[in-house]
Coordinates of C-alpha atoms in Angstrom, one line a residue:
Chain A
M267 CA 12.6 25.4 24.5
N268 CA 12.7 26.9 21.2
T269 CA 16.1 28.6 21.8
N270 CA 17.9 25.2 21.1
K271 CA 21.0 26.4 18.5
Q272 CA 20.2 22.9 16.8
I273 CA 16.9 24.2 15.3
K274 CA 17.1 25.6 11.8
T275 CA 14.7 28.4 10.9
L276 CA 13.5 30.0 8.1
Q277 CA 12.5 33.6 8.8
I278 CA 9.7 34.4 6.7
K279 CA 9.4 38.2 5.4
K280 CA 6.5 37.9 3.2
P281 CA 3.3 38.8 5.0
L282 CA 0.8 35.8 5.6
K283 CA -2.9 36.4 5.7
L284 CA -4.2 34.2 8.2
D285 CA -7.8 32.7 7.8
C286 CA -8.6 34.6 11.0
G287 CA -8.2 37.9 9.4
K288 CA -5.1 38.8 10.8
T289 CA -1.8 39.0 8.9
I290 CA 1.5 37.9 10.2
N291 CA 5.0 38.8 8.8
D292 CA 8.8 38.4 9.7
F293 CA 8.0 35.2 11.5
P294 CA 10.7 32.3 12.0
L295 CA 9.3 28.7 10.5
A296 CA 11.4 25.9 12.0
Y297 CA 12.4 22.8 9.7
E298 CA 14.8 20.1 9.4
T299 CA 15.9 18.3 6.5
Y300 CA 17.5 14.7 5.8
G301 CA 19.0 13.4 2.7
S302 CA 20.2 15.3 0.0
L303 CA 18.3 17.3 -2.8
N304 CA 19.5 16.2 -6.5
Q305 CA 20.6 18.4 -9.2
N306 CA 17.4 18.2 -10.8
K307 CA 15.7 19.2 -7.7
D308 CA 13.1 16.4 -8.2
N309 CA 13.6 14.1 -5.1
A310 CA 12.3 16.4 -2.2
I311 CA 9.4 15.1 -0.2
L312 CA 7.7 17.6 2.2
I313 CA 6.3 15.6 5.3
F314 CA 3.8 17.4 7.5
H315 CA 3.9 16.2 11.3
A316 CA 0.6 15.7 13.4
L317 CA -0.6 17.3 16.2
T318 CA 2.1 16.8 18.6
G319 CA 4.9 16.2 16.2
D320 CA 7.8 18.3 15.2
Q321 CA 10.4 18.8 12.4
F322 CA 12.6 16.1 13.8
V323 CA 11.1 13.2 11.7
T324 CA 13.9 10.7 12.4
G325 CA 17.4 10.2 13.9
K326 CA 17.7 11.7 17.0
N327 CA 15.8 14.5 18.2
P328 CA 18.2 16.9 19.3
V329 CA 16.0 18.7 21.9
T330 CA 14.2 15.7 23.4
N331 CA 17.1 13.3 22.9
K332 CA 14.6 10.9 21.8
D333 CA 14.1 9.0 18.2
G334 CA 12.5 11.2 15.8
W335 CA 8.4 10.7 15.9
W336 CA 8.5 8.9 12.0
S337 CA 11.9 7.0 12.8
Y338 CA 10.3 3.6 11.6
A339 CA 9.4 5.2 8.2
V340 CA 11.8 7.6 7.5
G341 CA 15.6 7.2 7.1
P342 CA 18.5 5.2 4.8
N343 CA 16.8 2.6 3.1
K344 CA 13.5 2.9 4.9
S345 CA 10.0 3.5 3.4
I346 CA 10.9 7.3 2.9
D347 CA 14.2 6.6 1.9
T348 CA 16.6 9.5 2.7
N349 CA 19.4 7.7 0.2
K350 CA 17.1 8.6 -2.5
F351 CA 14.9 11.5 -1.3
F352 CA 15.6 14.8 0.2
V353 CA 12.9 15.0 3.2
I354 CA 11.9 18.2 4.7
C355 CA 9.6 18.7 7.7
A356 CA 8.6 22.0 9.3
N357 CA 7.3 22.9 12.7
V358 CA 3.7 23.8 12.2
I359 CA 3.1 27.4 13.0
G360 CA 1.4 27.6 16.2
G361 CA 3.6 24.8 17.3
C362 CA 6.4 25.1 20.2
M363 CA 9.5 23.7 18.4
G364 CA 10.7 26.8 17.3
S365 CA 8.2 27.8 14.9
F366 CA 6.3 31.1 15.3
G367 CA 3.7 30.2 18.0
P368 CA 2.1 31.2 21.4
S369 CA 5.4 31.1 23.2
H370 CA 6.8 33.6 21.4
Q371 CA 7.2 37.3 22.0
N372 CA 4.8 39.8 20.8
P373 CA 6.9 42.2 19.1
E374 CA 4.5 45.1 19.8
T375 CA 3.9 44.7 23.4
K376 CA 7.1 42.7 24.4
K377 CA 5.3 40.1 25.8
I378 CA 4.5 36.3 25.4
Y379 CA 1.8 35.9 23.1
G380 CA -0.2 33.2 25.0
T381 CA -3.6 33.3 23.9
D382 CA -3.2 36.4 22.2
F383 CA -1.7 34.4 19.4
P384 CA -3.8 34.5 16.4
V385 CA -6.0 31.3 15.9
I386 CA -4.3 29.5 13.1
T387 CA -5.9 26.9 10.5
I388 CA -4.3 23.8 8.6
N389 CA -4.5 26.3 5.5
D390 CA -2.3 28.8 7.6
M391 CA 0.2 26.1 8.1
V392 CA 0.6 25.0 4.5
N393 CA 0.9 28.4 3.2
A394 CA 3.4 29.1 5.6
Q395 CA 5.3 26.0 4.8
V396 CA 5.2 26.4 1.1
N397 CA 8.1 29.1 1.7
L398 CA 10.1 26.2 2.1
L399 CA 10.0 25.6 -1.6
E400 CA 11.2 28.7 -2.6
H401 CA 14.0 28.5 0.1
F402 CA 15.3 25.6 -1.6
G403 CA 14.6 26.4 -5.1
I404 CA 12.1 23.6 -5.6
K405 CA 9.6 23.9 -8.3
K406 CA 7.8 20.7 -7.8
L407 CA 8.1 18.3 -5.0
F408 CA 8.0 14.5 -5.5
S409 CA 5.8 14.0 -2.8
V410 CA 3.7 15.5 0.1
I411 CA 3.1 13.1 3.0
G412 CA 1.7 12.9 6.3
G413 CA -0.7 11.0 8.7
S414 CA -3.5 12.3 11.1
M415 CA -3.1 16.1 11.1
G416 CA -0.2 15.8 8.4
G417 CA -2.7 14.0 6.2
M418 CA -5.0 17.0 6.4
Q419 CA -2.1 19.2 5.6
V420 CA -1.3 17.1 2.4
L421 CA -4.9 17.5 1.3
Q422 CA -4.7 21.3 1.8
F423 CA -1.3 21.5 0.3
V424 CA -2.4 19.7 -3.0
S425 CA -5.6 21.9 -3.2
N426 CA -4.0 25.2 -2.4
F427 CA -0.7 24.1 -4.7
P428 CA -1.9 21.9 -7.3
E429 CA 1.0 21.8 -9.5
K430 CA 3.7 22.0 -6.5
T431 CA 3.8 18.1 -6.1
K432 CA 4.0 14.8 -8.2
T433 CA 2.3 12.9 -5.6
A434 CA 0.4 13.1 -2.5
V435 CA -0.1 10.3 0.6
P436 CA -2.6 11.2 2.9
I437 CA -2.4 8.8 5.9
A438 CA -5.1 8.0 8.4
C439 CA -7.1 11.4 8.1
T440 CA -9.9 13.1 7.1
S441 CA -11.2 15.7 4.8
S442 CA -13.5 17.4 7.4
H443 CA -13.1 16.7 11.3
S444 CA -15.9 15.0 13.0
A445 CA -17.8 15.9 15.8
Q446 CA -16.4 13.2 17.9
N447 CA -12.9 14.5 17.3
I448 CA -13.8 18.0 18.0
A449 CA -15.2 16.5 21.2
F450 CA -11.9 14.8 22.3
N451 CA -9.9 18.0 21.5
E452 CA -12.4 20.0 23.7
L453 CA -11.7 17.7 26.3
G454 CA -8.0 18.1 26.0
R455 CA -8.5 21.8 25.9
Q456 CA -10.9 22.2 28.7
A457 CA -8.2 19.7 31.0
I458 CA -5.6 22.5 30.0
A459 CA -7.8 25.4 30.8
A460 CA -8.9 23.4 34.3
D461 CA -5.3 23.8 35.3
Y462 CA -5.2 26.4 37.9
N463 CA -1.6 27.3 36.7
W464 CA -2.9 28.0 33.2
S465 CA -3.9 31.3 34.1
D466 CA -6.0 32.0 30.9
G467 CA -2.8 31.3 29.0
K468 CA -0.4 33.9 30.8
Y469 CA 1.5 31.0 32.6
T470 CA 4.9 31.9 31.3
S471 CA 4.8 35.2 32.8
K472 CA 3.8 33.7 35.9
N473 CA 6.6 31.3 35.9
T474 CA 4.2 28.3 36.3
V475 CA 3.5 25.4 33.7
P476 CA 0.0 23.9 33.5
D477 CA 1.5 20.7 33.6
K478 CA -1.2 18.8 35.1
G479 CA -3.9 19.8 32.6
L480 CA -1.6 19.2 29.7
A481 CA -0.9 15.7 30.9
V482 CA -4.5 14.8 31.6
A483 CA -5.1 16.3 27.9
R484 CA -2.5 13.8 26.7
M485 CA -3.6 10.9 28.6
A486 CA -7.4 11.3 27.1
A487 CA -5.9 11.8 23.7
H488 CA -3.4 8.8 23.9
I489 CA -6.4 6.3 24.6
T490 CA -8.1 7.4 21.1
Y491 CA -4.6 6.8 19.2
L492 CA -4.8 3.1 20.5
S493 CA -7.6 0.3 19.8
K494 CA -9.5 -1.6 22.7
K495 CA -8.0 -4.8 21.2
G496 CA -4.4 -3.5 21.4
L497 CA -5.2 -2.0 24.9
Q498 CA -6.4 -5.3 25.9
E499 CA -3.8 -7.6 24.4
K500 CA -0.8 -5.2 25.8
F501 CA -2.3 -4.5 29.3
G502 CA -5.5 -6.4 29.8
R503 CA -6.1 -6.1 33.7
K504 CA -2.3 -6.7 34.7
L505 CA -1.5 -4.9 37.9
Q506 CA 1.7 -2.6 38.3
E507 CA 4.4 -3.8 40.2
R508 CA 2.0 -5.2 42.9
D509 CA 0.3 -8.7 43.5
D510 CA -3.3 -7.3 44.5
L511 CA -5.2 -4.5 44.3
K512 CA -4.6 -1.7 46.9
F513 CA -8.0 -0.4 47.5
G514 CA -6.8 3.2 46.8
F515 CA -6.4 5.4 44.0
D516 CA -2.5 5.0 43.1
A517 CA -2.0 3.3 39.9
D518 CA -3.1 -0.1 40.4
F519 CA -3.5 -1.4 36.8
Q520 CA -0.6 -1.0 34.3
I521 CA -2.5 1.1 31.9
E522 CA -2.9 3.5 34.4
S523 CA 0.7 3.8 35.0
Y524 CA 1.6 3.6 31.4
L525 CA -1.2 6.6 30.7
R526 CA 0.4 8.7 33.5
Y527 CA 3.8 8.4 32.2
Q528 CA 2.7 9.2 28.8
G529 CA 1.1 12.2 30.6
S530 CA 4.5 13.2 32.3
V531 CA 6.9 12.9 29.5
F532 CA 4.5 14.9 27.3
V533 CA 4.5 18.0 29.4
D534 CA 8.5 18.0 29.1
R535 CA 8.5 18.5 25.3
F536 CA 4.9 20.1 24.7
D537 CA 3.5 23.7 25.2
A538 CA 0.1 23.6 26.7
N539 CA -0.9 26.7 24.7
S540 CA 0.5 25.3 21.6
Y541 CA -1.5 22.3 22.4
L542 CA -4.8 24.6 22.2
Y543 CA -4.1 26.4 19.0
I544 CA -3.3 23.1 17.0
T545 CA -6.3 21.2 18.2
R546 CA -8.4 24.1 17.1
A547 CA -6.6 24.0 13.6
M548 CA -7.8 20.7 13.4
D549 CA -11.2 21.2 14.4
Y550 CA -11.7 24.1 12.1
F551 CA -10.4 21.9 9.3
D552 CA -13.2 20.9 6.8
L553 CA -11.9 21.0 3.3
V554 CA -15.6 20.0 2.2
K555 CA -16.9 23.1 3.4
Q556 CA -14.2 25.2 1.9
F557 CA -15.3 24.0 -1.2
K558 CA -19.1 24.4 -0.8
G559 CA -20.0 20.8 0.0
N560 CA -17.9 19.1 -2.9
L561 CA -14.6 17.9 -1.8
S562 CA -13.7 16.8 -5.4
N563 CA -13.6 20.6 -6.4
A564 CA -10.4 20.6 -3.9
F565 CA -8.5 18.6 -6.3
I566 CA -10.0 19.3 -9.6
N567 CA -6.9 21.4 -10.8
T568 CA -4.2 18.7 -9.7
K569 CA -2.8 16.2 -11.5
A570 CA -1.1 14.9 -8.7
K571 CA -1.0 10.8 -8.2
F572 CA -2.6 10.1 -4.7
F573 CA -2.3 7.2 -2.3
V574 CA -4.6 7.1 0.6
I575 CA -4.0 4.8 3.4
S576 CA -6.1 4.2 6.3
F577 CA -5.8 1.3 9.1
T578 CA -8.5 -1.2 10.1
S579 CA -8.5 -0.3 13.8
D580 CA -8.4 3.5 13.6
W581 CA -11.4 4.6 15.3
L582 CA -10.3 8.0 15.1
Y583 CA -10.0 8.6 11.5
P584 CA -11.8 5.6 10.2
T585 CA -11.4 4.0 7.1
Q586 CA -14.7 5.3 5.9
E587 CA -13.6 9.1 6.2
N588 CA -10.3 8.2 4.2
K589 CA -12.4 6.7 1.9
E590 CA -14.4 9.7 1.2
I591 CA -11.3 11.4 -0.1
V592 CA -10.8 8.4 -2.4
I593 CA -14.4 8.9 -3.7
A594 CA -13.9 12.5 -4.0
L595 CA -10.8 12.0 -6.2
N596 CA -12.5 9.1 -8.2
A597 CA -15.3 11.5 -9.1
I598 CA -13.1 13.5 -10.9
G599 CA -11.0 10.9 -12.6
A600 CA -8.0 11.7 -10.5
N601 CA -5.2 9.2 -10.2
V602 CA -5.8 7.7 -6.5
G603 CA -4.6 4.3 -5.1
F604 CA -6.3 3.2 -1.7
V605 CA -5.3 0.7 0.8
E606 CA -6.5 -0.2 4.4
I607 CA -3.9 -1.9 6.5
E608 CA -4.6 -4.5 8.5
S609 CA -3.3 -3.5 12.2
D610 CA -4.6 -3.5 15.9
K611 CA -2.7 -0.5 16.8
G612 CA -5.2 2.0 16.1
H613 CA -4.8 5.5 14.8
D614 CA -1.0 5.2 16.0
S615 CA -0.5 2.5 13.4
F616 CA 1.0 4.9 11.1
L617 CA 3.9 6.0 13.3
L618 CA 4.7 2.2 14.5
D619 CA 6.2 -0.8 12.9
V620 CA 3.5 -2.1 10.7
P621 CA 5.5 -3.7 8.0
D622 CA 2.6 -3.9 5.6
F623 CA 2.1 -0.2 6.0
L624 CA 5.7 0.5 5.5
K625 CA 6.1 -1.7 2.6
A626 CA 3.1 -0.2 0.8
L627 CA 4.4 3.1 1.3
K628 CA 7.9 2.3 0.0
N629 CA 6.7 0.6 -2.8
F630 CA 4.2 3.4 -3.9
L631 CA 7.1 6.0 -3.5
E632 CA 9.8 4.2 -5.4
K633 CA 7.5 2.8 -8.1
S634 CA 6.1 6.5 -8.5
Y635 CA 9.5 8.3 -8.5
V636 CA 10.8 6.1 -11.5
E637 CA 7.5 6.8 -13.4
K638 CA 7.6 9.6 -16.2
Chain B
M101 CA 0.4 -14.9 -19.6
K102 CA -3.1 -16.5 -19.7
S103 CA -4.8 -16.4 -23.3
E104 CA -7.7 -14.6 -21.8
Y105 CA -5.4 -11.7 -21.1
K106 CA -4.2 -11.7 -24.7
I107 CA -7.8 -11.6 -26.0
I108 CA -8.6 -8.9 -23.7
T109 CA -5.6 -6.9 -24.8
N110 CA -6.4 -7.3 -28.4
I111 CA -10.0 -6.0 -27.8
I112 CA -8.7 -2.8 -26.2
E113 CA -7.8 0.3 -28.1
K114 CA -4.4 2.0 -27.4
N115 CA -4.4 5.3 -25.3
T116 CA -7.8 4.5 -23.7
R117 CA -8.6 4.6 -20.1
V118 CA -9.4 1.4 -18.6
L119 CA -10.8 0.3 -15.2
D120 CA -9.9 -3.7 -14.2
V121 CA -12.5 -4.8 -11.6
G122 CA -11.4 -7.5 -9.6
C123 CA -7.9 -6.6 -11.0
D124 CA -6.0 -9.5 -8.9
D125 CA -2.2 -9.2 -8.8
G126 CA -2.3 -6.6 -11.6
T127 CA -1.1 -8.8 -14.3
L128 CA -3.5 -7.9 -16.7
M129 CA -3.0 -4.1 -16.0
E130 CA 0.6 -4.3 -16.4
F131 CA 0.5 -6.0 -19.8
L132 CA -2.2 -3.7 -20.8
K133 CA 0.0 -0.7 -19.7
K134 CA 2.8 -1.9 -21.7
N135 CA 1.2 -2.9 -24.9
K136 CA -1.6 -0.5 -25.1
N137 CA -0.2 2.5 -23.2
V138 CA -3.7 2.6 -21.5
D139 CA -4.3 4.8 -18.4
I140 CA -5.5 1.7 -16.1
R141 CA -7.0 1.7 -12.7
G142 CA -7.9 -1.1 -10.4
I143 CA -10.2 -2.4 -7.7
E144 CA -9.4 -5.2 -5.8
I145 CA -11.1 -6.7 -2.7
S146 CA -7.6 -8.7 -1.5
K147 CA -5.5 -6.7 0.4
E148 CA -2.6 -8.8 -0.4
K149 CA -3.1 -8.8 -4.0
V150 CA -3.6 -4.7 -3.4
Q151 CA -0.4 -4.7 -2.1
T152 CA 1.0 -6.9 -4.8
C153 CA -0.2 -4.0 -7.4
I154 CA 1.2 -1.6 -5.6
S155 CA 4.8 -3.1 -5.6
K156 CA 4.1 -3.1 -9.5
G157 CA 3.6 0.7 -9.3
L158 CA -0.2 0.0 -10.2
T159 CA -3.0 2.3 -9.4
V160 CA -5.3 0.2 -7.3
I161 CA -8.3 0.9 -4.9
E162 CA -9.0 -1.7 -2.3
G163 CA -12.6 -2.4 -2.5
N164 CA -15.8 -4.3 -3.5
A165 CA -17.0 -3.6 -6.8
E166 CA -20.5 -4.2 -5.8
I167 CA -20.2 -1.2 -3.3
D168 CA -17.3 0.8 -4.9
L169 CA -18.3 1.0 -8.7
K170 CA -20.7 3.5 -7.2
Q171 CA -17.8 6.5 -6.9
F172 CA -17.2 6.5 -10.6
P173 CA -19.0 8.8 -12.6
N174 CA -20.9 7.8 -15.9
N175 CA -18.7 6.9 -18.9
S176 CA -15.5 7.8 -16.9
F177 CA -13.5 4.9 -18.6
D178 CA -13.5 3.6 -22.3
Y179 CA -13.3 0.2 -21.1
V180 CA -14.5 -1.9 -17.7
V181 CA -12.9 -5.1 -17.3
L182 CA -14.5 -8.0 -15.4
G183 CA -12.6 -11.0 -15.4
Q184 CA -14.3 -14.2 -14.3
T185 CA -15.8 -12.8 -11.1
L186 CA -19.2 -11.9 -12.3
Q187 CA -20.5 -15.0 -10.9
A188 CA -19.1 -14.6 -7.6
F189 CA -21.4 -11.4 -7.0
I190 CA -24.3 -11.3 -4.9
N191 CA -26.2 -9.3 -7.6
P192 CA -24.5 -9.8 -11.0
E193 CA -27.5 -7.9 -12.4
I194 CA -26.7 -4.6 -10.7
V195 CA -22.8 -5.1 -11.2
I196 CA -23.4 -5.6 -15.2
K197 CA -25.7 -2.2 -15.1
E198 CA -22.7 -0.3 -12.8
L199 CA -20.0 -1.5 -15.5
L200 CA -22.2 -0.3 -18.3
R201 CA -22.7 2.9 -16.7
V202 CA -19.2 3.6 -15.8
G203 CA -17.4 2.2 -18.9
K204 CA -18.4 3.2 -22.3
K205 CA -17.7 -0.5 -23.1
A206 CA -17.3 -3.5 -20.7
I207 CA -15.3 -6.7 -21.2
V208 CA -16.9 -9.5 -19.2
T209 CA -15.3 -12.9 -19.2
I210 CA -17.0 -15.9 -17.6
P211 CA -16.3 -19.5 -17.0
N212 CA -18.5 -21.5 -18.7
F213 CA -20.8 -23.7 -16.7
G214 CA -22.1 -25.2 -19.7
H215 CA -19.0 -26.9 -20.8
W216 CA -19.6 -30.3 -21.5
K217 CA -17.2 -31.8 -18.7
V218 CA -19.4 -29.7 -16.2
R219 CA -22.4 -31.3 -17.5
L220 CA -21.2 -34.5 -17.6
N221 CA -19.6 -34.4 -14.1
L222 CA -23.2 -33.4 -12.6
L223 CA -24.9 -36.3 -14.8
I224 CA -22.8 -39.1 -14.1
K225 CA -21.4 -38.2 -10.7
G226 CA -24.7 -36.6 -9.5
T227 CA -22.5 -33.8 -7.6
M228 CA -21.5 -30.3 -8.1
P229 CA -19.0 -30.0 -10.6
I230 CA -15.4 -29.4 -9.8
T231 CA -13.1 -28.7 -12.3
K232 CA -9.7 -27.0 -13.1
S233 CA -11.3 -23.4 -13.3
L234 CA -14.0 -24.3 -10.5
P235 CA -11.9 -25.7 -7.9
N236 CA -14.3 -25.4 -5.0
D237 CA -17.2 -27.6 -3.3
W238 CA -20.5 -26.3 -3.5
Y239 CA -20.3 -25.2 0.3
N240 CA -17.1 -23.0 0.3
T241 CA -17.1 -21.8 -3.5
P242 CA -17.2 -18.0 -3.9
N243 CA -19.2 -18.7 -7.3
I244 CA -22.5 -18.2 -6.0
H245 CA -24.2 -17.2 -9.8
M246 CA -22.4 -19.7 -12.4
C247 CA -23.7 -19.3 -15.6
T248 CA -23.3 -20.7 -19.0
I249 CA -22.5 -18.7 -22.2
K250 CA -26.0 -19.2 -23.4
D251 CA -27.4 -17.9 -20.2
F252 CA -25.1 -14.7 -20.8
V253 CA -26.4 -14.2 -24.2
K254 CA -30.1 -14.5 -22.7
F255 CA -29.1 -12.2 -19.8
S256 CA -28.3 -9.5 -22.4
K257 CA -31.8 -9.8 -23.7
I258 CA -33.1 -9.4 -20.3
I259 CA -31.3 -6.5 -18.9
D260 CA -30.9 -5.3 -22.6
F261 CA -27.5 -4.4 -23.2
K262 CA -25.8 -5.1 -26.7
I263 CA -23.0 -7.9 -27.3
F264 CA -20.4 -6.5 -29.5
K265 CA -18.2 -9.3 -29.7
S266 CA -18.3 -12.8 -28.2
L267 CA -15.6 -15.2 -28.3
A268 CA -15.1 -18.8 -27.1
L269 CA -11.7 -19.9 -25.5
V270 CA -11.0 -23.3 -26.0
N271 CA -7.7 -24.9 -25.2
K272 CA -5.9 -21.4 -25.7
N273 CA -7.9 -21.2 -29.2
V274 CA -10.1 -18.3 -29.8
S275 CA -13.5 -18.5 -32.0
N276 CA -16.4 -16.3 -32.5
I277 CA -19.6 -17.4 -31.2
N278 CA -22.6 -16.5 -33.1
N279 CA -26.3 -17.6 -33.0
S280 CA -25.8 -20.7 -35.2
N281 CA -22.8 -22.1 -33.3
L282 CA -24.0 -20.9 -29.9
F283 CA -25.0 -24.6 -29.0
F284 CA -21.7 -26.1 -29.8
K285 CA -19.5 -23.2 -28.4
N286 CA -21.7 -23.5 -25.0
L287 CA -20.7 -27.1 -25.1
F288 CA -17.2 -26.9 -25.6
A289 CA -15.9 -23.4 -24.6
E290 CA -14.0 -23.5 -21.3
L291 CA -14.5 -19.2 -21.2
G292 CA -16.7 -16.9 -22.7
I293 CA -15.5 -13.2 -23.5
F294 CA -17.8 -10.8 -24.3
L295 CA -17.5 -7.2 -25.3
I296 CA -20.5 -5.2 -24.1
E297 CA -22.4 -2.0 -24.4
K298 CA -25.3 -0.3 -23.2
K299 CA -28.1 0.0 -25.6
N300 CA -29.8 3.3 -27.2
E301 CA -26.9 5.8 -25.9
N302 CA -27.8 8.9 -27.5

């Protein structure tokens, strides 16, 4: 899936020392851009994608032929207005949309890496992506923006490169992955590992795909992206194309059918090993620990203007965890705004048509852009 | 522009750091930014008003002053402003202490419950006063700790803070409050505006 010629890649020659101790060099970073870079090169926004996202933020994704994952927020005249801003988004390393990942060949063994690919972290992801700035000749971004795992990358980016962005918008995220979130990720990984076809990660050489395991992982994760109220309102106990219960184990309920569908379409576009690697990166994310228990120290050197956004019904990255970022920033007198958006769409709210969110994001960016 | 905002703006020095607690739709923040070039932040409990502030390009945190002032370090602002909301807190004493901890100085404005109309209202009608600035009934009012200008002066002695400046607002006219005119100001002022500071700061 990653040989598609519509995928742009930047070949990174500079060695990158990973947190795991290994060093990678001469590796591809797949990216996409929208809008155009102005003459002052001060209108660039780096968007970070979440667990199952990719570089195709908006418009038609040329690989899946579906709308980009953040089409509601990014595009001409939208919240992240591509008429004004130059948007860059890269596929994270460890991913499966063209960036260096477990489905790539190991140049030494000439075999597909699989689980021999080095374990990567959020820190490694942003350290790889910062190369894009040099590539485009951008000294300072106007903003770094991302939701969920993308938000974690925002925090890590500002911490690593305090002078490389004017503003930062971490959305529905956390500074330290919680036990509950690690637990859900582990459930997903174990579902993949339990699929006979996974073959300890060597499924490519056996010409099989652990699609059952990956689909179950996606189904479980998908539930965590929604809210109880949202599910109840959308599905309730409605039956799927039948008048009554069938007294069997087919999908009687619409919610079952919906989840099965979500699982089945996911396996067509996502690599099981990438799922393992990226969920691991999220689990390892602990910016608080990186700064020895004081999150404020992560941001002590930045003058960036922050805007933290959370959602009322997000129980995966609840408001409290987002507020801890705000608290850490206020403790050092940083410039931080915060809003909790009312929505019953759960964690997924940031990806969906939630007008209050889209309005807040647009207003923040446009007002901050004209500020000196 | 409310006269109250003009008075607050006059008190605040240029190029300082200001926190507006209960910043509402950000009108005062904008005015201060423009006229005093301050580095200003706001806290506001209403999501809708936070949105309005964001649309004005203001840095505002959605939050409750009673809980969220905690996160600011000691003396992290030159001024902390609390406009007409002290009476709405569950524990005004803690809020005042927090304002004085976070700010080097605080500006507190209070709708004066000692105003003669309020007094007359209660005396004649025998019901809880409803006025222009206090439009709610007793059972649905957010103002659970109403006080008078005199009460606030007394309060400063009880919890031991310094009142630097006290102003009375009557029909857009400002005047100083002092010990000798306190009785009258407490009777005629609609609003009391106080610049306060913690005592014995070394």
